Amino acid sequence: MASSTPKNPKPQPDRTRRSERSRQAILTAALDLIGESGYQRLTIEAIAARAGVGKQTIYRWWPSKAAVLLDAFVALGEEAADGGTELPDTGDLAADLKAVVRATVDELNSPRFDAPSRALAAESVVNPELCAQFTERVLEPQLELYVRRIRAAQEAGQADPDADPRTALELIVGPLAHRWLLRTLPLTHAYADAVVDLALRGLTPR
Amino acid sequence: MASSTPKNPKPQPDRTRRSERSRQAILTAALDLIGESGYQRLTIEAIAARAGVGKQTIYRWWPSKAAVLLDAFVALGEEAADGGTELPDTGDLAADLKAVVRATVDELNSPRFDAPSRALAAESVVNPELCAQFTERVLEPQLELYVRRIRAAQEAGQADPDADPRTALELIVGPLAHRWLLRTLPLTHAYADAVVDLALRGLTPR
């Protein structure tokens, strides 16, 4: 805003608005096309046609369709985000983790989320560059929230201070991802609760 | 063997041997090509050329390149298998699980295994039919071994009889798969041990 001059009062905001509209149209088109016919058949040409922009507009902002996919997924996550930047801390670690994991189950089971998130996961498994960007931009910030919540529980005496929070969160997130990715068994709230309970209690008798 | 007749003593074994040689050549060619240029660029034509067979030979046995991939992966697993059909049971659940999970870590980290298993996982994530065959033929029989070992531990008083063995094994296998698939952090023996220890002990203080 400070860079606008009296003679040409609002060039930047207009261009920015137009760019932002194109960007949104491109990401929405990519998500729709992935949902309709899958990521493997997705082309930059098809995204451009659906979004009503030129191919060059897409190539100016993204080097590949994988890069479009990642940004489309990030936009989808921002759409769904409830604005929270920390996990809940009611003082009850089990209840807080169950609330978060149940919400994750609902997201993983939602049709709007399914095709793009499966596409992104599948591509990340075989594409180390995309995977590195996905984990850095999307996954690790989420996992860090678990680490902070578990550390708070350790400080409050509700979690074993000798346990590694990173390993602990992977015992919760890993089973969910495994069941979702490989569709072994239904991903339900009951399963979310069972995973949290067993991760907290452990398999050996108390 | 009982079906061979005196006049034409060994037609079946000969044909079977030849078929088996072609089948092995096709699966080896598929694995090699996936390792060289990835599953997405794999074609039936390229497999046929590399294996020295006609395309029709491949189509006679497999309906798709995904089906070839699955059989190639199964063959690779049989090659690597040590012949065991049960997890070890020395009476020490933690030690036995660590031995198995460390071996899994070694397999996941082996270059020969990496490309085809990533290809199969990625394709399974977006291809429900292949995924169902993969879980039925490969994954679930392996998971069942964990269920049996955990049940034995419950019967021996070494594991909480109220714990669900299926959830328990997913707390061990899930984190391994998550770390391997998304390359978040190194997959090491130390991590294998940490996952088993935490799954047995639980996150809350004892």
mmCIF file with all atom_site columns, N, CA and C in Angstrom, chain B residues 139-203:
data_model
loop_
_atom_site.group_PDB
_atom_site.id
_atom_site.type_symbol
_atom_site.label_atom_id
_atom_site.label_alt_id
_atom_site.label_comp_id
_atom_site.label_asym_id
_atom_site.label_entity_id
_atom_site.label_seq_id
_atom_site.pdbx_PDB_ins_code
_atom_site.Cartn_x
_atom_site.Cartn_y
_atom_site.Cartn_z
_atom_site.occupancy
_atom_site.B_iso_or_equiv
_atom_site.pdbx_formal_charge
_atom_site.auth_seq_id
_atom_site.auth_comp_id
_atom_site.auth_asym_id
_atom_site.auth_atom_id
_atom_site.pdbx_PDB_model_num
ATOM 1   N N  . LEU B 1 139 ? -0.353 -57.581 2.686  1.00 0.00 ? 139 LEU B N  1
ATOM 2   C CA . LEU B 1 139 ? -0.300 -56.876 3.966  1.00 0.00 ? 139 LEU B CA 1
ATOM 3   C C  . LEU B 1 139 ? -1.008 -57.618 5.092  1.00 0.00 ? 139 LEU B C  1
ATOM 4   N N  . GLU B 1 140 ? -2.271 -58.011 4.863  1.00 0.00 ? 140 GLU B N  1
ATOM 5   C CA . GLU B 1 140 ? -3.035 -58.600 5.965  1.00 0.00 ? 140 GLU B CA 1
ATOM 6   C C  . GLU B 1 140 ? -2.408 -59.886 6.500  1.00 0.00 ? 140 GLU B C  1
ATOM 7   N N  . PRO B 1 141 ? -1.884 -60.776 5.638  1.00 0.00 ? 141 PRO B N  1
ATOM 8   C CA . PRO B 1 141 ? -1.215 -61.968 6.204  1.00 0.00 ? 141 PRO B CA 1
ATOM 9   C C  . PRO B 1 141 ? -0.048 -61.602 7.121  1.00 0.00 ? 141 PRO B C  1
ATOM 10  N N  . GLN B 1 142 ? 0.672  -60.509 6.784  1.00 0.00 ? 142 GLN B N  1
ATOM 11  C CA . GLN B 1 142 ? 1.771  -60.079 7.655  1.00 0.00 ? 142 GLN B CA 1
ATOM 12  C C  . GLN B 1 142 ? 1.233  -59.528 8.971  1.00 0.00 ? 142 GLN B C  1
ATOM 13  N N  . LEU B 1 143 ? 0.175  -58.719 8.882  1.00 0.00 ? 143 LEU B N  1
ATOM 14  C CA . LEU B 1 143 ? -0.386 -58.131 10.097 1.00 0.00 ? 143 LEU B CA 1
ATOM 15  C C  . LEU B 1 143 ? -0.954 -59.220 11.015 1.00 0.00 ? 143 LEU B C  1
ATOM 16  N N  . GLU B 1 144 ? -1.494 -60.271 10.411 1.00 0.00 ? 144 GLU B N  1
ATOM 17  C CA . GLU B 1 144 ? -2.051 -61.367 11.196 1.00 0.00 ? 144 GLU B CA 1
ATOM 18  C C  . GLU B 1 144 ? -0.978 -62.035 12.070 1.00 0.00 ? 144 GLU B C  1
ATOM 19  N N  . LEU B 1 145 ? 0.263  -62.047 11.581 1.00 0.00 ? 145 LEU B N  1
ATOM 20  C CA . LEU B 1 145 ? 1.354  -62.620 12.383 1.00 0.00 ? 145 LEU B CA 1
ATOM 21  C C  . LEU B 1 145 ? 1.562  -61.813 13.664 1.00 0.00 ? 145 LEU B C  1
ATOM 22  N N  . TYR B 1 146 ? 1.454  -60.488 13.542 1.00 0.00 ? 146 TYR B N  1
ATOM 23  C CA . TYR B 1 146 ? 1.561  -59.640 14.736 1.00 0.00 ? 146 TYR B CA 1
ATOM 24  C C  . TYR B 1 146 ? 0.418  -59.933 15.703 1.00 0.00 ? 146 TYR B C  1
ATOM 25  N N  . VAL B 1 147 ? -0.795 -60.044 15.145 1.00 0.00 ? 147 VAL B N  1
ATOM 26  C CA . VAL B 1 147 ? -1.954 -60.327 16.007 1.00 0.00 ? 147 VAL B CA 1
ATOM 27  C C  . VAL B 1 147 ? -1.700 -61.612 16.807 1.00 0.00 ? 147 VAL B C  1
ATOM 28  N N  . ARG B 1 148 ? -1.186 -62.651 16.126 1.00 0.00 ? 148 ARG B N  1
ATOM 29  C CA . ARG B 1 148 ? -0.966 -63.926 16.818 1.00 0.00 ? 148 ARG B CA 1
ATOM 30  C C  . ARG B 1 148 ? 0.110  -63.814 17.901 1.00 0.00 ? 148 ARG B C  1
ATOM 31  N N  . ARG B 1 149 ? 1.164  -63.062 17.589 1.00 0.00 ? 149 ARG B N  1
ATOM 32  C CA . ARG B 1 149 ? 2.239  -62.921 18.585 1.00 0.00 ? 149 ARG B CA 1
ATOM 33  C C  . ARG B 1 149 ? 1.752  -62.140 19.805 1.00 0.00 ? 149 ARG B C  1
ATOM 34  N N  . ILE B 1 150 ? 0.949  -61.111 19.554 1.00 0.00 ? 150 ILE B N  1
ATOM 35  C CA . ILE B 1 150 ? 0.433  -60.304 20.667 1.00 0.00 ? 150 ILE B CA 1
ATOM 36  C C  . ILE B 1 150 ? -0.561 -61.124 21.494 1.00 0.00 ? 150 ILE B C  1
ATOM 37  N N  . ARG B 1 151 ? -1.391 -61.914 20.824 1.00 0.00 ? 151 ARG B N  1
ATOM 38  C CA . ARG B 1 151 ? -2.329 -62.781 21.567 1.00 0.00 ? 151 ARG B CA 1
ATOM 39  C C  . ARG B 1 151 ? -1.565 -63.763 22.463 1.00 0.00 ? 151 ARG B C  1
ATOM 40  N N  . ALA B 1 152 ? -0.482 -64.328 21.920 1.00 0.00 ? 152 ALA B N  1
ATOM 41  C CA . ALA B 1 152 ? 0.328  -65.261 22.718 1.00 0.00 ? 152 ALA B CA 1
ATOM 42  C C  . ALA B 1 152 ? 0.873  -64.554 23.956 1.00 0.00 ? 152 ALA B C  1
ATOM 43  N N  . ALA B 1 153 ? 1.287  -63.303 23.783 1.00 0.00 ? 153 ALA B N  1
ATOM 44  C CA . ALA B 1 153 ? 1.805  -62.532 24.924 1.00 0.00 ? 153 ALA B CA 1
ATOM 45  C C  . ALA B 1 153 ? 0.696  -62.263 25.938 1.00 0.00 ? 153 ALA B C  1
ATOM 46  N N  . GLN B 1 154 ? -0.511 -62.005 25.433 1.00 0.00 ? 154 GLN B N  1
ATOM 47  C CA . GLN B 1 154 ? -1.634 -61.799 26.359 1.00 0.00 ? 154 GLN B CA 1
ATOM 48  C C  . GLN B 1 154 ? -1.904 -63.072 27.153 1.00 0.00 ? 154 GLN B C  1
ATOM 49  N N  . GLU B 1 155 ? -1.856 -64.202 26.457 1.00 0.00 ? 155 GLU B N  1
ATOM 50  C CA . GLU B 1 155 ? -2.095 -65.476 27.139 1.00 0.00 ? 155 GLU B CA 1
ATOM 51  C C  . GLU B 1 155 ? -0.985 -65.795 28.149 1.00 0.00 ? 155 GLU B C  1
ATOM 52  N N  . ALA B 1 156 ? 0.219  -65.315 27.859 1.00 0.00 ? 156 ALA B N  1
ATOM 53  C CA . ALA B 1 156 ? 1.352  -65.548 28.767 1.00 0.00 ? 156 ALA B CA 1
ATOM 54  C C  . ALA B 1 156 ? 1.421  -64.502 29.873 1.00 0.00 ? 156 ALA B C  1
ATOM 55  N N  . GLY B 1 157 ? 0.456  -63.584 29.903 1.00 0.00 ? 157 GLY B N  1
ATOM 56  C CA . GLY B 1 157 ? 0.445  -62.567 30.957 1.00 0.00 ? 157 GLY B CA 1
ATOM 57  C C  . GLY B 1 157 ? 1.429  -61.433 30.729 1.00 0.00 ? 157 GLY B C  1
ATOM 58  N N  . GLN B 1 158 ? 1.980  -61.339 29.511 1.00 0.00 ? 158 GLN B N  1
ATOM 59  C CA . GLN B 1 158 ? 2.971  -60.289 29.238 1.00 0.00 ? 158 GLN B CA 1
ATOM 60  C C  . GLN B 1 158 ? 2.365  -59.087 28.537 1.00 0.00 ? 158 GLN B C  1
ATOM 61  N N  . ALA B 1 159 ? 1.114  -59.199 28.147 1.00 0.00 ? 159 ALA B N  1
ATOM 62  C CA . ALA B 1 159 ? 0.450  -58.063 27.522 1.00 0.00 ? 159 ALA B CA 1
ATOM 63  C C  . ALA B 1 159 ? -0.950 -57.946 28.122 1.00 0.00 ? 159 ALA B C  1
ATOM 64  N N  . ASP B 1 160 ? -1.388 -56.699 28.233 1.00 0.00 ? 160 ASP B N  1
ATOM 65  C CA . ASP B 1 160 ? -2.707 -56.399 28.792 1.00 0.00 ? 160 ASP B CA 1
ATOM 66  C C  . ASP B 1 160 ? -3.793 -57.174 28.043 1.00 0.00 ? 160 ASP B C  1
ATOM 67  N N  . PRO B 1 161 ? -4.520 -58.051 28.739 1.00 0.00 ? 161 PRO B N  1
ATOM 68  C CA . PRO B 1 161 ? -5.536 -58.860 28.043 1.00 0.00 ? 161 PRO B CA 1
ATOM 69  C C  . PRO B 1 161 ? -6.678 -58.015 27.481 1.00 0.00 ? 161 PRO B C  1
ATOM 70  N N  . ASP B 1 162 ? -6.841 -56.791 27.984 1.00 0.00 ? 162 ASP B N  1
ATOM 71  C CA . ASP B 1 162 ? -7.913 -55.929 27.483 1.00 0.00 ? 162 ASP B CA 1
ATOM 72  C C  . ASP B 1 162 ? -7.531 -55.154 26.228 1.00 0.00 ? 162 ASP B C  1
ATOM 73  N N  . ALA B 1 163 ? -6.246 -55.157 25.876 1.00 0.00 ? 163 ALA B N  1
ATOM 74  C CA . ALA B 1 163 ? -5.818 -54.402 24.693 1.00 0.00 ? 163 ALA B CA 1
ATOM 75  C C  . ALA B 1 163 ? -6.249 -55.136 23.427 1.00 0.00 ? 163 ALA B C  1
ATOM 76  N N  . ASP B 1 164 ? -6.607 -54.373 22.403 1.00 0.00 ? 164 ASP B N  1
ATOM 77  C CA . ASP B 1 164 ? -6.966 -54.959 21.109 1.00 0.00 ? 164 ASP B CA 1
ATOM 78  C C  . ASP B 1 164 ? -5.683 -55.198 20.305 1.00 0.00 ? 164 ASP B C  1
ATOM 79  N N  . PRO B 1 165 ? -5.373 -56.474 19.992 1.00 0.00 ? 165 PRO B N  1
ATOM 80  C CA . PRO B 1 165 ? -4.107 -56.758 19.288 1.00 0.00 ? 165 PRO B CA 1
ATOM 81  C C  . PRO B 1 165 ? -3.995 -56.035 17.946 1.00 0.00 ? 165 PRO B C  1
ATOM 82  N N  . ARG B 1 166 ? -5.122 -55.873 17.265 1.00 0.00 ? 166 ARG B N  1
ATOM 83  C CA . ARG B 1 166 ? -5.084 -55.197 15.964 1.00 0.00 ? 166 ARG B CA 1
ATOM 84  C C  . ARG B 1 166 ? -4.661 -53.728 16.105 1.00 0.00 ? 166 ARG B C  1
ATOM 85  N N  . THR B 1 167 ? -5.269 -53.034 17.062 1.00 0.00 ? 167 THR B N  1
ATOM 86  C CA . THR B 1 167 ? -4.870 -51.644 17.294 1.00 0.00 ? 167 THR B CA 1
ATOM 87  C C  . THR B 1 167 ? -3.409 -51.593 17.728 1.00 0.00 ? 167 THR B C  1
ATOM 88  N N  . ALA B 1 168 ? -3.025 -52.555 18.578 1.00 0.00 ? 168 ALA B N  1
ATOM 89  C CA . ALA B 1 168 ? -1.652 -52.565 19.089 1.00 0.00 ? 168 ALA B CA 1
ATOM 90  C C  . ALA B 1 168 ? -0.637 -52.703 17.962 1.00 0.00 ? 168 ALA B C  1
ATOM 91  N N  . LEU B 1 169 ? -0.895 -53.612 17.028 1.00 0.00 ? 169 LEU B N  1
ATOM 92  C CA . LEU B 1 169 ? 0.081  -53.779 15.943 1.00 0.00 ? 169 LEU B CA 1
ATOM 93  C C  . LEU B 1 169 ? 0.105  -52.546 15.046 1.00 0.00 ? 169 LEU B C  1
ATOM 94  N N  . GLU B 1 170 ? -1.042 -51.877 14.904 1.00 0.00 ? 170 GLU B N  1
ATOM 95  C CA . GLU B 1 170 ? -1.050 -50.670 14.069 1.00 0.00 ? 170 GLU B CA 1
ATOM 96  C C  . GLU B 1 170 ? -0.254 -49.543 14.719 1.00 0.00 ? 170 GLU B C  1
ATOM 97  N N  . LEU B 1 171 ? -0.159 -49.545 16.053 1.00 0.00 ? 171 LEU B N  1
ATOM 98  C CA . LEU B 1 171 ? 0.663  -48.550 16.742 1.00 0.00 ? 171 LEU B CA 1
ATOM 99  C C  . LEU B 1 171 ? 2.156  -48.776 16.478 1.00 0.00 ? 171 LEU B C  1
ATOM 100 N N  . ILE B 1 172 ? 2.497  -49.983 16.033 1.00 0.00 ? 172 ILE B N  1
ATOM 101 C CA . ILE B 1 172 ? 3.899  -50.286 15.714 1.00 0.00 ? 172 ILE B CA 1
ATOM 102 C C  . ILE B 1 172 ? 4.152  -50.145 14.221 1.00 0.00 ? 172 ILE B C  1
ATOM 103 N N  . VAL B 1 173 ? 3.272  -50.727 13.412 1.00 0.00 ? 173 VAL B N  1
ATOM 104 C CA . VAL B 1 173 ? 3.466  -50.726 11.959 1.00 0.00 ? 173 VAL B CA 1
ATOM 105 C C  . VAL B 1 173 ? 3.170  -49.344 11.360 1.00 0.00 ? 173 VAL B C  1
ATOM 106 N N  . GLY B 1 174 ? 2.157  -48.657 11.907 1.00 0.00 ? 174 GLY B N  1
ATOM 107 C CA . GLY B 1 174 ? 1.747  -47.358 11.363 1.00 0.00 ? 174 GLY B CA 1
ATOM 108 C C  . GLY B 1 174 ? 2.859  -46.314 11.372 1.00 0.00 ? 174 GLY B C  1
ATOM 109 N N  . PRO B 1 175 ? 3.521  -46.108 12.512 1.00 0.00 ? 175 PRO B N  1
ATOM 110 C CA . PRO B 1 175 ? 4.595  -45.114 12.549 1.00 0.00 ? 175 PRO B CA 1
ATOM 111 C C  . PRO B 1 175 ? 5.732  -45.440 11.577 1.00 0.00 ? 175 PRO B C  1
ATOM 112 N N  . LEU B 1 176 ? 6.066  -46.724 11.449 1.00 0.00 ? 176 LEU B N  1
ATOM 113 C CA . LEU B 1 176 ? 7.115  -47.123 10.505 1.00 0.00 ? 176 LEU B CA 1
ATOM 114 C C  . LEU B 1 176 ? 6.716  -46.732 9.082  1.00 0.00 ? 176 LEU B C  1
ATOM 115 N N  . ALA B 1 177 ? 5.479  -47.096 8.709  1.00 0.00 ? 177 ALA B N  1
ATOM 116 C CA . ALA B 1 177 ? 4.999  -46.811 7.359  1.00 0.00 ? 177 ALA B CA 1
ATOM 117 C C  . ALA B 1 177 ? 4.953  -45.302 7.107  1.00 0.00 ? 177 ALA B C  1
ATOM 118 N N  . HIS B 1 178 ? 4.476  -44.549 8.092  1.00 0.00 ? 178 HIS B N  1
ATOM 119 C CA . HIS B 1 178 ? 4.372  -43.092 7.954  1.00 0.00 ? 178 HIS B CA 1
ATOM 120 C C  . HIS B 1 178 ? 5.733  -42.467 7.699  1.00 0.00 ? 178 HIS B C  1
ATOM 121 N N  . ARG B 1 179 ? 6.720  -42.874 8.509  1.00 0.00 ? 179 ARG B N  1
ATOM 122 C CA . ARG B 1 179 ? 8.059  -42.304 8.365  1.00 0.00 ? 179 ARG B CA 1
ATOM 123 C C  . ARG B 1 179 ? 8.685  -42.719 7.036  1.00 0.00 ? 179 ARG B C  1
ATOM 124 N N  . TRP B 1 180 ? 8.439  -43.962 6.639  1.00 0.00 ? 180 TRP B N  1
ATOM 125 C CA . TRP B 1 180 ? 9.014  -44.440 5.379  1.00 0.00 ? 180 TRP B CA 1
ATOM 126 C C  . TRP B 1 180 ? 8.335  -43.754 4.188  1.00 0.00 ? 180 TRP B C  1
ATOM 127 N N  . LEU B 1 181 ? 7.021  -43.734 4.172  1.00 0.00 ? 181 LEU B N  1
ATOM 128 C CA . LEU B 1 181 ? 6.295  -43.197 3.017  1.00 0.00 ? 181 LEU B CA 1
ATOM 129 C C  . LEU B 1 181 ? 6.586  -41.717 2.826  1.00 0.00 ? 181 LEU B C  1
ATOM 130 N N  . LEU B 1 182 ? 6.597  -40.953 3.922  1.00 0.00 ? 182 LEU B N  1
ATOM 131 C CA . LEU B 1 182 ? 6.707  -39.494 3.796  1.00 0.00 ? 182 LEU B CA 1
ATOM 132 C C  . LEU B 1 182 ? 8.102  -38.981 4.138  1.00 0.00 ? 182 LEU B C  1
ATOM 133 N N  . ARG B 1 183 ? 9.045  -39.905 4.382  1.00 0.00 ? 183 ARG B N  1
ATOM 134 C CA . ARG B 1 183 ? 10.461 -39.542 4.587  1.00 0.00 ? 183 ARG B CA 1
ATOM 135 C C  . ARG B 1 183 ? 10.615 -38.397 5.570  1.00 0.00 ? 183 ARG B C  1
ATOM 136 N N  . THR B 1 184 ? 9.837  -38.403 6.640  1.00 0.00 ? 184 THR B N  1
ATOM 137 C CA . THR B 1 184 ? 9.908  -37.285 7.580  1.00 0.00 ? 184 THR B CA 1
ATOM 138 C C  . THR B 1 184 ? 11.226 -37.268 8.330  1.00 0.00 ? 184 THR B C  1
ATOM 139 N N  . LEU B 1 185 ? 11.635 -38.439 8.825  1.00 0.00 ? 185 LEU B N  1
ATOM 140 C CA . LEU B 1 185 ? 12.882 -38.553 9.580  1.00 0.00 ? 185 LEU B CA 1
ATOM 141 C C  . LEU B 1 185 ? 13.473 -39.922 9.272  1.00 0.00 ? 185 LEU B C  1
ATOM 142 N N  . PRO B 1 186 ? 14.760 -40.128 9.575  1.00 0.00 ? 186 PRO B N  1
ATOM 143 C CA . PRO B 1 186 ? 15.397 -41.398 9.212  1.00 0.00 ? 186 PRO B CA 1
ATOM 144 C C  . PRO B 1 186 ? 14.727 -42.608 9.877  1.00 0.00 ? 186 PRO B C  1
ATOM 145 N N  . LEU B 1 187 ? 14.662 -43.672 9.106  1.00 0.00 ? 187 LEU B N  1
ATOM 146 C CA . LEU B 1 187 ? 14.073 -44.926 9.576  1.00 0.00 ? 187 LEU B CA 1
ATOM 147 C C  . LEU B 1 187 ? 15.231 -45.824 10.016 1.00 0.00 ? 187 LEU B C  1
ATOM 148 N N  . THR B 1 188 ? 15.437 -45.905 11.329 1.00 0.00 ? 188 THR B N  1
ATOM 149 C CA . THR B 1 188 ? 16.610 -46.587 11.872 1.00 0.00 ? 188 THR B CA 1
ATOM 150 C C  . THR B 1 188 ? 16.198 -47.678 12.861 1.00 0.00 ? 188 THR B C  1
ATOM 151 N N  . HIS B 1 189 ? 17.176 -48.505 13.254 1.00 0.00 ? 189 HIS B N  1
ATOM 152 C CA . HIS B 1 189 ? 16.923 -49.503 14.290 1.00 0.00 ? 189 HIS B CA 1
ATOM 153 C C  . HIS B 1 189 ? 16.558 -48.822 15.611 1.00 0.00 ? 189 HIS B C  1
ATOM 154 N N  . ALA B 1 190 ? 17.209 -47.685 15.892 1.00 0.00 ? 190 ALA B N  1
ATOM 155 C CA . ALA B 1 190 ? 16.898 -46.969 17.136 1.00 0.00 ? 190 ALA B CA 1
ATOM 156 C C  . ALA B 1 190 ? 15.436 -46.529 17.136 1.00 0.00 ? 190 ALA B C  1
ATOM 157 N N  . TYR B 1 191 ? 14.955 -46.096 15.983 1.00 0.00 ? 191 TYR B N  1
ATOM 158 C CA . TYR B 1 191 ? 13.546 -45.704 15.896 1.00 0.00 ? 191 TYR B CA 1
ATOM 159 C C  . TYR B 1 191 ? 12.636 -46.925 16.077 1.00 0.00 ? 191 TYR B C  1
ATOM 160 N N  . ALA B 1 192 ? 13.004 -48.031 15.450 1.00 0.00 ? 192 ALA B N  1
ATOM 161 C CA . ALA B 1 192 ? 12.232 -49.271 15.614 1.00 0.00 ? 192 ALA B CA 1
ATOM 162 C C  . ALA B 1 192 ? 12.101 -49.610 17.098 1.00 0.00 ? 192 ALA B C  1
ATOM 163 N N  . ASP B 1 193 ? 13.214 -49.559 17.817 1.00 0.00 ? 193 ASP B N  1
ATOM 164 C CA . ASP B 1 193 ? 13.193 -49.884 19.244 1.00 0.00 ? 193 ASP B CA 1
ATOM 165 C C  . ASP B 1 193 ? 12.327 -48.894 20.022 1.00 0.00 ? 193 ASP B C  1
ATOM 166 N N  . ALA B 1 194 ? 12.458 -47.598 19.680 1.00 0.00 ? 194 ALA B N  1
ATOM 167 C CA . ALA B 1 194 ? 11.711 -46.570 20.409 1.00 0.00 ? 194 ALA B CA 1
ATOM 168 C C  . ALA B 1 194 ? 10.208 -46.740 20.220 1.00 0.00 ? 194 ALA B C  1
ATOM 169 N N  . VAL B 1 195 ? 9.796  -47.096 19.001 1.00 0.00 ? 195 VAL B N  1
ATOM 170 C CA . VAL B 1 195 ? 8.366  -47.302 18.727 1.00 0.00 ? 195 VAL B CA 1
ATOM 171 C C  . VAL B 1 195 ? 7.843  -48.492 19.529 1.00 0.00 ? 195 VAL B C  1
ATOM 172 N N  . VAL B 1 196 ? 8.585  -49.589 19.512 1.00 0.00 ? 196 VAL B N  1
ATOM 173 C CA . VAL B 1 196 ? 8.136  -50.778 20.252 1.00 0.00 ? 196 VAL B CA 1
ATOM 174 C C  . VAL B 1 196 ? 8.069  -50.468 21.750 1.00 0.00 ? 196 VAL B C  1
ATOM 175 N N  . ASP B 1 197 ? 9.118  -49.833 22.281 1.00 0.00 ? 197 ASP B N  1
ATOM 176 C CA . ASP B 1 197 ? 9.134  -49.538 23.721 1.00 0.00 ? 197 ASP B CA 1
ATOM 177 C C  . ASP B 1 197 ? 7.952  -48.660 24.108 1.00 0.00 ? 197 ASP B C  1
ATOM 178 N N  . LEU B 1 198 ? 7.685  -47.615 23.320 1.00 0.00 ? 198 LEU B N  1
ATOM 179 C CA . LEU B 1 198 ? 6.605  -46.701 23.680 1.00 0.00 ? 198 LEU B CA 1
ATOM 180 C C  . LEU B 1 198 ? 5.236  -47.356 23.511 1.00 0.00 ? 198 LEU B C  1
ATOM 181 N N  . ALA B 1 199 ? 5.101  -48.200 22.486 1.00 0.00 ? 199 ALA B N  1
ATOM 182 C CA . ALA B 1 199 ? 3.823  -48.905 22.304 1.00 0.00 ? 199 ALA B CA 1
ATOM 183 C C  . ALA B 1 199 ? 3.558  -49.862 23.462 1.00 0.00 ? 199 ALA B C  1
ATOM 184 N N  . LEU B 1 200 ? 4.609  -50.431 24.011 1.00 0.00 ? 200 LEU B N  1
ATOM 185 C CA . LEU B 1 200 ? 4.426  -51.348 25.135 1.00 0.00 ? 200 LEU B CA 1
ATOM 186 C C  . LEU B 1 200 ? 4.193  -50.595 26.445 1.00 0.00 ? 200 LEU B C  1
ATOM 187 N N  . ARG B 1 201 ? 4.903  -49.492 26.614 1.00 0.00 ? 201 ARG B N  1
ATOM 188 C CA . ARG B 1 201 ? 4.883  -48.801 27.913 1.00 0.00 ? 201 ARG B CA 1
ATOM 189 C C  . ARG B 1 201 ? 3.763  -47.756 28.000 1.00 0.00 ? 201 ARG B C  1
ATOM 190 N N  . GLY B 1 202 ? 3.504  -47.087 26.869 1.00 0.00 ? 202 GLY B N  1
ATOM 191 C CA . GLY B 1 202 ? 2.485  -46.030 26.886 1.00 0.00 ? 202 GLY B CA 1
ATOM 192 C C  . GLY B 1 202 ? 3.059  -44.697 27.311 1.00 0.00 ? 202 GLY B C  1
ATOM 193 N N  . LEU B 1 203 ? 2.324  -43.640 26.953 1.00 0.00 ? 203 LEU B N  1
ATOM 194 C CA . LEU B 1 203 ? 2.836  -42.285 27.157 1.00 0.00 ? 203 LEU B CA 1
ATOM 195 C C  . LEU B 1 203 ? 2.594  -41.761 28.567 1.00 0.00 ? 203 LEU B C  1
#
